[in-house]
mmCIF file of C-alpha atoms in Angstrom:
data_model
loop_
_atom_site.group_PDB
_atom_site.id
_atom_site.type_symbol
_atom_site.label_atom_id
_atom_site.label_comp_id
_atom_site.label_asym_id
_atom_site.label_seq_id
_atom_site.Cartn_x
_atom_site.Cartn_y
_atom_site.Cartn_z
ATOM 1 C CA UNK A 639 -25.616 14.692 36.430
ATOM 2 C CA UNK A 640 -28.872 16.096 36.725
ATOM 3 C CA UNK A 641 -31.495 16.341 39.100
ATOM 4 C CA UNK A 642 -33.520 13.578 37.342
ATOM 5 C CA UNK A 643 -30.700 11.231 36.824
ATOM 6 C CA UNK A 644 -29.109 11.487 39.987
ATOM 7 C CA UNK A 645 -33.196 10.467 41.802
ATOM 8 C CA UNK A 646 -33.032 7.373 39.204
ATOM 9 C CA UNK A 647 -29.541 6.712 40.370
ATOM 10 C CA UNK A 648 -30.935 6.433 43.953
ATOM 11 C CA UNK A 649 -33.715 4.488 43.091
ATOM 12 C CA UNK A 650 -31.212 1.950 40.976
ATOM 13 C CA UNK A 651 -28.686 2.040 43.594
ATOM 14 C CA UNK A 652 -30.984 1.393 46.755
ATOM 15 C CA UNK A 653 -32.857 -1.841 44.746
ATOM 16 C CA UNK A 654 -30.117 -3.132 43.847
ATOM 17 C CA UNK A 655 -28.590 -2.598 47.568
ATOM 18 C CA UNK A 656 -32.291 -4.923 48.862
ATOM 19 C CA UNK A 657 -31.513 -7.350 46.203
ATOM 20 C CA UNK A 658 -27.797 -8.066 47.854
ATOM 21 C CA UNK A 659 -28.578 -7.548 50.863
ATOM 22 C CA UNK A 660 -31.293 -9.799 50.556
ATOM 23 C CA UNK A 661 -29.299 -13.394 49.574
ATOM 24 C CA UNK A 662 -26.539 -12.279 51.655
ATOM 25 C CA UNK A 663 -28.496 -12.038 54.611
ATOM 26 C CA UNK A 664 -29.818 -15.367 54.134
ATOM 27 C CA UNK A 665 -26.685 -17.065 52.917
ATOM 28 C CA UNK A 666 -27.062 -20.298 54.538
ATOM 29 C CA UNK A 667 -30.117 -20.881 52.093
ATOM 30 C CA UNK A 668 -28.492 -18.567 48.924
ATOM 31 C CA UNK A 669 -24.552 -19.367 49.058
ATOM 32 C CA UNK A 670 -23.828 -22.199 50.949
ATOM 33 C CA UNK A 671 -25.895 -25.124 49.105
ATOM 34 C CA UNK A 672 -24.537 -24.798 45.474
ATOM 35 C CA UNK A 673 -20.583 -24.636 46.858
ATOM 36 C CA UNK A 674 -22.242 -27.866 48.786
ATOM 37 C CA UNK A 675 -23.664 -29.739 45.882
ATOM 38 C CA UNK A 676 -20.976 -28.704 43.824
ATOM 39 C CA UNK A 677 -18.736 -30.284 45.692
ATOM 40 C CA UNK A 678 -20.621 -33.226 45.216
ATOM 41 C CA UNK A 679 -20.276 -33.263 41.658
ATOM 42 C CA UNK A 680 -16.616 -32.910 42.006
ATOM 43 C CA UNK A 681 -16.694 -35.669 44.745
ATOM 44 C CA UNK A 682 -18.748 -38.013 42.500
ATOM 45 C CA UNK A 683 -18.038 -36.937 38.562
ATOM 46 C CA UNK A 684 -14.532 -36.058 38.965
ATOM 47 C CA UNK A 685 -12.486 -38.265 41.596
ATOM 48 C CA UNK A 686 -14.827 -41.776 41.456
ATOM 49 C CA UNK A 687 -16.284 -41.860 37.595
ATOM 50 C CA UNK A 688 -13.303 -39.145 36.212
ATOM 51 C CA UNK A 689 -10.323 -42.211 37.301
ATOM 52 C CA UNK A 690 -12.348 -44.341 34.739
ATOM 53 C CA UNK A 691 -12.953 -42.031 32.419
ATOM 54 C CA UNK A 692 -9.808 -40.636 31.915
ATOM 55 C CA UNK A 693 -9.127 -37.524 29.382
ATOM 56 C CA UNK A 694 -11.138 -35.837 27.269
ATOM 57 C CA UNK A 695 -10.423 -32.998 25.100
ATOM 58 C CA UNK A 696 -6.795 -33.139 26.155
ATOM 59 C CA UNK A 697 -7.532 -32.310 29.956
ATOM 60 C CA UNK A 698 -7.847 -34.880 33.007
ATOM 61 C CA UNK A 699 -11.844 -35.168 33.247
ATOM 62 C CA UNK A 700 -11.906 -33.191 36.232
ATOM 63 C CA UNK A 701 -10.298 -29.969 34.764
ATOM 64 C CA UNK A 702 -12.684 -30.973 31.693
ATOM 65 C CA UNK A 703 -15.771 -30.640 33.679
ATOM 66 C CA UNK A 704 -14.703 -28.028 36.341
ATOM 67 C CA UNK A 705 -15.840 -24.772 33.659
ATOM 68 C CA UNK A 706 -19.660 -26.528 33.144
ATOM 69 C CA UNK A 707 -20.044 -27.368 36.626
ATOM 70 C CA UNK A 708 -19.228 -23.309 37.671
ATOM 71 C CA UNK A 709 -21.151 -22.297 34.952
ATOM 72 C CA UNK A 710 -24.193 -24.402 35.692
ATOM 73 C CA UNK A 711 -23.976 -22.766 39.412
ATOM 74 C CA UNK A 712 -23.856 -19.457 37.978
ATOM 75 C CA UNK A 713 -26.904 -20.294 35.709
ATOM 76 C CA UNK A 714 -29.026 -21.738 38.677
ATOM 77 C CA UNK A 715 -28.185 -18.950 41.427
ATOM 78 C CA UNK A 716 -29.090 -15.934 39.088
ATOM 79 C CA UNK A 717 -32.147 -17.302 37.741
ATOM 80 C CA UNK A 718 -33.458 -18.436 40.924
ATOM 81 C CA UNK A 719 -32.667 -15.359 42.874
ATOM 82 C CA UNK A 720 -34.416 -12.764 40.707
ATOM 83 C CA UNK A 721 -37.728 -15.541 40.241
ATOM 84 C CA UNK A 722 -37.776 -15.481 44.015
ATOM 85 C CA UNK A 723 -37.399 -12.269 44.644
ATOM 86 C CA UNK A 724 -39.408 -10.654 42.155
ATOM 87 C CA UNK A 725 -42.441 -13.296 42.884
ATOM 88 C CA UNK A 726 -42.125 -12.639 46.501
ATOM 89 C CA UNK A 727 -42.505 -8.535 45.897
ATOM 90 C CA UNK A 728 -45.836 -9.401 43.841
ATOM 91 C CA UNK A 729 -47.050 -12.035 46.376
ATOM 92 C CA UNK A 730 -46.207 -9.373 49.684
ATOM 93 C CA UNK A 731 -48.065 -6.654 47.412
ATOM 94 C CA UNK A 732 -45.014 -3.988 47.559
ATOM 95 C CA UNK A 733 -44.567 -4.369 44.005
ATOM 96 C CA UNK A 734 -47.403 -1.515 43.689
ATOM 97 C CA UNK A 735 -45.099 0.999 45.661
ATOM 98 C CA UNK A 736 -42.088 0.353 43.471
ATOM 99 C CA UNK A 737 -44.805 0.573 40.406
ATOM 100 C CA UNK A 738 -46.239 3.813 41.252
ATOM 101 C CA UNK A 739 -42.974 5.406 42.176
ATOM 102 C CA UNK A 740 -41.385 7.461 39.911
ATOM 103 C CA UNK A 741 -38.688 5.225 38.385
ATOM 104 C CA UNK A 742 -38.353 3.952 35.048
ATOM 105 C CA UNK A 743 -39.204 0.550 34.171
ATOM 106 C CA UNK A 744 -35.961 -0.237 32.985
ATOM 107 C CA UNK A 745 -34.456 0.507 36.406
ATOM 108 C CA UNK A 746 -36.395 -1.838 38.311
ATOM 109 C CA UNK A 747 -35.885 -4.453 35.737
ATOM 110 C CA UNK A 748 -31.805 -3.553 36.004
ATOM 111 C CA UNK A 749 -31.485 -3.246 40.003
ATOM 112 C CA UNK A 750 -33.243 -6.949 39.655
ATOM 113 C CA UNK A 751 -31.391 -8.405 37.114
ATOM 114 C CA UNK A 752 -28.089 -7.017 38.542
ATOM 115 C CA UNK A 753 -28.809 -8.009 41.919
ATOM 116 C CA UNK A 754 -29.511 -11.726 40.480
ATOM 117 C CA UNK A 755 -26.188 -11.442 38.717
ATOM 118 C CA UNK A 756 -24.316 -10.283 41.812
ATOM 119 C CA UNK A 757 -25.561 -13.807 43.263
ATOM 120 C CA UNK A 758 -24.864 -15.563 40.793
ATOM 121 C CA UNK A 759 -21.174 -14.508 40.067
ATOM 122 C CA UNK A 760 -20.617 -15.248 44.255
ATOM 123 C CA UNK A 761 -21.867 -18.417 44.083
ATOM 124 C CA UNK A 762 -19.242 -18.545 40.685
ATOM 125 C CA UNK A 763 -16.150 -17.380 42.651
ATOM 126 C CA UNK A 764 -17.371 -19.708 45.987
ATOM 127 C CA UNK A 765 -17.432 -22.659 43.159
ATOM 128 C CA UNK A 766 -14.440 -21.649 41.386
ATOM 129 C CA UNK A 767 -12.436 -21.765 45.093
ATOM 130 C CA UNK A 768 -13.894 -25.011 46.112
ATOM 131 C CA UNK A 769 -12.919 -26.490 42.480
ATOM 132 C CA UNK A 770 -9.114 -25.510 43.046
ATOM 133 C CA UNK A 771 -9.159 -28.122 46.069
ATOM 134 C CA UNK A 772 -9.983 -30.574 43.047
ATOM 135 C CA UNK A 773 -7.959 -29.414 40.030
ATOM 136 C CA UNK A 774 -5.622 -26.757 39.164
ATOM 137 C CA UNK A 775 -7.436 -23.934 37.037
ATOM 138 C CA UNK A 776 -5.254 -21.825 34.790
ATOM 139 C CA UNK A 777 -7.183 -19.428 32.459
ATOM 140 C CA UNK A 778 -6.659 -19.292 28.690
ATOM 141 C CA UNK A 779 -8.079 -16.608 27.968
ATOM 142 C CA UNK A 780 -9.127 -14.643 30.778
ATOM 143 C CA UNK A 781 -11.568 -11.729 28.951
ATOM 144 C CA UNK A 782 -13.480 -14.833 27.142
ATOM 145 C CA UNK A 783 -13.779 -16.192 30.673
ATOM 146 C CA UNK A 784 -15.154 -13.042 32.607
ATOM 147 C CA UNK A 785 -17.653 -11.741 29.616
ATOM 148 C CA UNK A 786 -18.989 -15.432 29.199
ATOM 149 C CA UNK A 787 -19.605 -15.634 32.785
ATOM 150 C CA UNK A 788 -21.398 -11.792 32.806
ATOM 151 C CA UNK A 789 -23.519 -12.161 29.701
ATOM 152 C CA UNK A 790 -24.752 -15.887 31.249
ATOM 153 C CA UNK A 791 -25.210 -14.647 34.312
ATOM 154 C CA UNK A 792 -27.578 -11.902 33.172
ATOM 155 C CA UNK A 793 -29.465 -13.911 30.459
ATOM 156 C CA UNK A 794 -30.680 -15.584 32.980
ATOM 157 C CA UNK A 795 -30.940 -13.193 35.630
ATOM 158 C CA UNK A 796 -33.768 -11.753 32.925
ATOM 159 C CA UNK A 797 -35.389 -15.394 32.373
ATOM 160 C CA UNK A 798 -36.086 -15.522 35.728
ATOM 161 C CA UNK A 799 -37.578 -12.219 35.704
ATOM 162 C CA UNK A 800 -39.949 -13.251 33.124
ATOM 163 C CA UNK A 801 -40.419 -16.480 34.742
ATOM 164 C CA UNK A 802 -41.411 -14.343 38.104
ATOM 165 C CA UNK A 803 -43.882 -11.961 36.156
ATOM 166 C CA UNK A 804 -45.929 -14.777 34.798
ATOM 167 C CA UNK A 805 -46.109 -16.802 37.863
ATOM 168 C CA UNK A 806 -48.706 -17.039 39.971
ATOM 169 C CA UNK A 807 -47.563 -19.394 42.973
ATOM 170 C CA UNK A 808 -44.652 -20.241 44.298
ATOM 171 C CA UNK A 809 -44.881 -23.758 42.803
ATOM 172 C CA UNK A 810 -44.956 -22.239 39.206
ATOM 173 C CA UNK A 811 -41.505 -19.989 40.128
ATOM 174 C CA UNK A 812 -39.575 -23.869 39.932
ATOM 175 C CA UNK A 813 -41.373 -25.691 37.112
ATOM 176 C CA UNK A 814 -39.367 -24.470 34.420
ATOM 177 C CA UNK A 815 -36.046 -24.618 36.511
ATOM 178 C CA UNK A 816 -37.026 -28.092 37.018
ATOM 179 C CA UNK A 817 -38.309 -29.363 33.822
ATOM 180 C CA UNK A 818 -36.405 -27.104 31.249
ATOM 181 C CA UNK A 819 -33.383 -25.335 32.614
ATOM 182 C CA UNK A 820 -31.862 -28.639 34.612
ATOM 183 C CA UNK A 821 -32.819 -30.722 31.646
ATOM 184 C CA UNK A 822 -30.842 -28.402 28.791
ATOM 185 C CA UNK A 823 -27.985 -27.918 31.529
ATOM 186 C CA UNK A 824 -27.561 -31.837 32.278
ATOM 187 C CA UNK A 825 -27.385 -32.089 28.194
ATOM 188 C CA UNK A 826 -25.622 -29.075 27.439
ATOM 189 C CA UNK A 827 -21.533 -30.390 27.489
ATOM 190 C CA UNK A 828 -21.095 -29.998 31.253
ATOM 191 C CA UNK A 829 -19.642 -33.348 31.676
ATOM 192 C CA UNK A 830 -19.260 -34.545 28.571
ATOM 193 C CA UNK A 831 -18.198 -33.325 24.902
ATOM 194 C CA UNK A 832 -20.617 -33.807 21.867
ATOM 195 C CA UNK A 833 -17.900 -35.400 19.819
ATOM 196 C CA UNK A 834 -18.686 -38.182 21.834
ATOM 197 C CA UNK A 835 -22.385 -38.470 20.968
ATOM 198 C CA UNK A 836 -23.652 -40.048 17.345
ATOM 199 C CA UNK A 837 -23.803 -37.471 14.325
ATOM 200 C CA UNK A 838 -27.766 -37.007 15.119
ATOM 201 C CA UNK A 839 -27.588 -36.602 18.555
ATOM 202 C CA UNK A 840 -25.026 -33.891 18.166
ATOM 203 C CA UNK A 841 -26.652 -32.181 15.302
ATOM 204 C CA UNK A 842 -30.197 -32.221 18.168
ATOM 205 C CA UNK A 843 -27.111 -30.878 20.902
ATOM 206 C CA UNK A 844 -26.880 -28.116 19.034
ATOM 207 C CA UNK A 845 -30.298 -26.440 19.541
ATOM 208 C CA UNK A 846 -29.250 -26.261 23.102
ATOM 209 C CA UNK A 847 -28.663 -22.617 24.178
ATOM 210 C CA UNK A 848 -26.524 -23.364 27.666
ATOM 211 C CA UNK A 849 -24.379 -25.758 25.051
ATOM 212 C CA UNK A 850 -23.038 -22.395 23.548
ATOM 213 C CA UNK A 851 -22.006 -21.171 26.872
ATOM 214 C CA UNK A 852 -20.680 -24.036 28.450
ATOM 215 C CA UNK A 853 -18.268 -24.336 25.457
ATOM 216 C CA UNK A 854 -17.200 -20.654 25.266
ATOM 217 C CA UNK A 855 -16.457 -20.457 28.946
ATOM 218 C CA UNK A 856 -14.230 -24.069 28.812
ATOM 219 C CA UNK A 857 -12.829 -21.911 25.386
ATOM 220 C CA UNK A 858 -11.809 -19.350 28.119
ATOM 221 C CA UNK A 859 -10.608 -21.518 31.180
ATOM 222 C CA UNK A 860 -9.092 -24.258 28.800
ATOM 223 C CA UNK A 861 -8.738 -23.201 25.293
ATOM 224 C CA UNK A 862 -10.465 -25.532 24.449
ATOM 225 C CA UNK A 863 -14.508 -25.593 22.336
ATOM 226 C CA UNK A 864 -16.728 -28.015 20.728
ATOM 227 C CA UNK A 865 -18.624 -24.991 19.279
ATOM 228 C CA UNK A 866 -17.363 -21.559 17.413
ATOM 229 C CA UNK A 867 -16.771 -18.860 20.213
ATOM 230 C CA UNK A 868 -18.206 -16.711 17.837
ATOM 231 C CA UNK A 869 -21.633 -17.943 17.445
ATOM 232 C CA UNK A 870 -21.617 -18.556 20.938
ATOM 233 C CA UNK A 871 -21.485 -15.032 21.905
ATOM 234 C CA UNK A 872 -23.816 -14.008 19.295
ATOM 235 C CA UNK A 873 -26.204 -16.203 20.462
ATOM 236 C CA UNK A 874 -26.116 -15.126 24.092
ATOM 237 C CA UNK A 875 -26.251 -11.500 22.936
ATOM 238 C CA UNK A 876 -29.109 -12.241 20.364
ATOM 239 C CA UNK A 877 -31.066 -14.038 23.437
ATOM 240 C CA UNK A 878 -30.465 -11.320 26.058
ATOM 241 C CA UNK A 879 -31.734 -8.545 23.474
ATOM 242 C CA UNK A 880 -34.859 -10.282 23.212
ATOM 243 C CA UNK A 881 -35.389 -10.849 26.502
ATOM 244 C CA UNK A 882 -34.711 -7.861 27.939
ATOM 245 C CA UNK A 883 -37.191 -6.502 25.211
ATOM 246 C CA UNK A 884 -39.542 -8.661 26.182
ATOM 247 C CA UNK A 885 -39.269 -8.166 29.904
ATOM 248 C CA UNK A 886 -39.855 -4.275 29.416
ATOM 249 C CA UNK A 887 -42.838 -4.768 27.331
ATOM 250 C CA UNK A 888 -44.409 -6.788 30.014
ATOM 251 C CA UNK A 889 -43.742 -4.189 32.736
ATOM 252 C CA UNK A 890 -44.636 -1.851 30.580
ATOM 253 C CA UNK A 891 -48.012 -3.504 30.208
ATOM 254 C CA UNK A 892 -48.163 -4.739 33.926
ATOM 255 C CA UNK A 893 -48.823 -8.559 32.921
ATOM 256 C CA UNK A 894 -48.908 -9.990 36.686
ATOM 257 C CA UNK A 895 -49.034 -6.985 38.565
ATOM 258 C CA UNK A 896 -52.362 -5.186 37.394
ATOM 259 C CA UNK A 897 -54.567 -7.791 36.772
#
């Protein structure tokens, strides 16, 4: 490793150290609310409206809707970590000094995205333990499961990141987390399948993004998919290509840092 590489390693390293630090150290506000209303959704979805319910897809409605409800925590926690964070570094005005220093743009971008992802996946495993009090989990197919819940994870880790660059209050950080991303999650299979829905409605499901990766996670917990596992992971792959492209061009421009 050279001299270079090993600084940039440094500079990677000791981000990505803040970012952990920094929703660990506040894990009353980070960790502890999503393994609280998740519980919730287990309480309410699975025991009192899942007895009426019944199966679906072969499965008891609670093991049906235990992969969408961990994946919709894993969703919320990494996109909300790295808006916050990365909002609150422009809005304190140290954003300049990690600017000006002599890292790469795509290292800041990564120790931010990563650190969102490490919250993300701990709010996963604290959801996946509190849904084992519920219903008994056994994995399918476990490398489906653990890429699905990586590649999700940092898609949007890097919408949030974009989100955070064009913000510019911390009332604009939660509008589209409130009025897209809960929205598309609520509609995208968590507790229900499409099968269920008239041909048109599940033809419109289908332009749903988090519908893809609700699917090919239950494909890897349950073995069970409404949707190709293929396309799903193409499309997550596709999407994180172009926004990681896009995120770097903005940096790389300084859209809500310089102006």
């Amino acid at each position: 490793m050279s001299t270079q590489q090993y600084r940039h390693w440094i500079a990677f390293h000791t981000l990505l150290t803040r970012e952990i630090r920094r929703f660990v150290r506040i894990w009353p506000q980070t960790l502890l609310p999503p393994a609280i209303t998740m519980t919730l959704y287990f309480i309410i979805f699975g025991n009192l409206i899942g007895s009426r319910i019944g199966s679906m897809g072969g499965f008891s409605y609670m093991e049906y809707i235990a992969p969408g409800i961990i994946m919709m925590s894993v969703i919320n926690s990494a996109y909300s970590n790295v808006a916050s964070s990365f909002f609150s570094a422009k809005f304190q005005n140290h954003i300049e000094e990690l600017i000006v220093a002599p890292v790469p743009n795509y290292l800041i971008l990564g120790g931010y995205v990563v650190g969102g992802m490490a919250r993300g996946l701990c709010v996963g495993l604290i959801v996946t333990i509190v849904s084992l009090f519920f219903t008994l989990i056994e994995i399918q197919h476990l490398w489906v499961t653990i890429s699905m819940i990586i590649l999700c994870s940092m898609m949007f880790a890097l919408g949030g990141f974009i989100n955070a660059i064009y913000a510019t209050s911390f009332d604009e950080i939660s509008i589209i987390p409130t009025f897209i991303l809960t929205p598309l999650t609520y509609l995208g299979g968590v507790f229900y399948s499409i099968s269920l829905l008239p041909e048109f409605w599940q033809n419109v499901s289908l332009l749903n993004p988090i519908l893809y990766m609700v699917n090919a996670f239950r494909f890897g917990m349950l073995g069970v998919s409404d949707i190709p596992v293929a396309i799903a992971f193409g499309i997550i792959l596709i999407c994180i290509v172009g926004l990681t492209s896009f995120a770097l061009y903005l940096l790389n421009k300084g859209t809500g840092i310089r102006n």
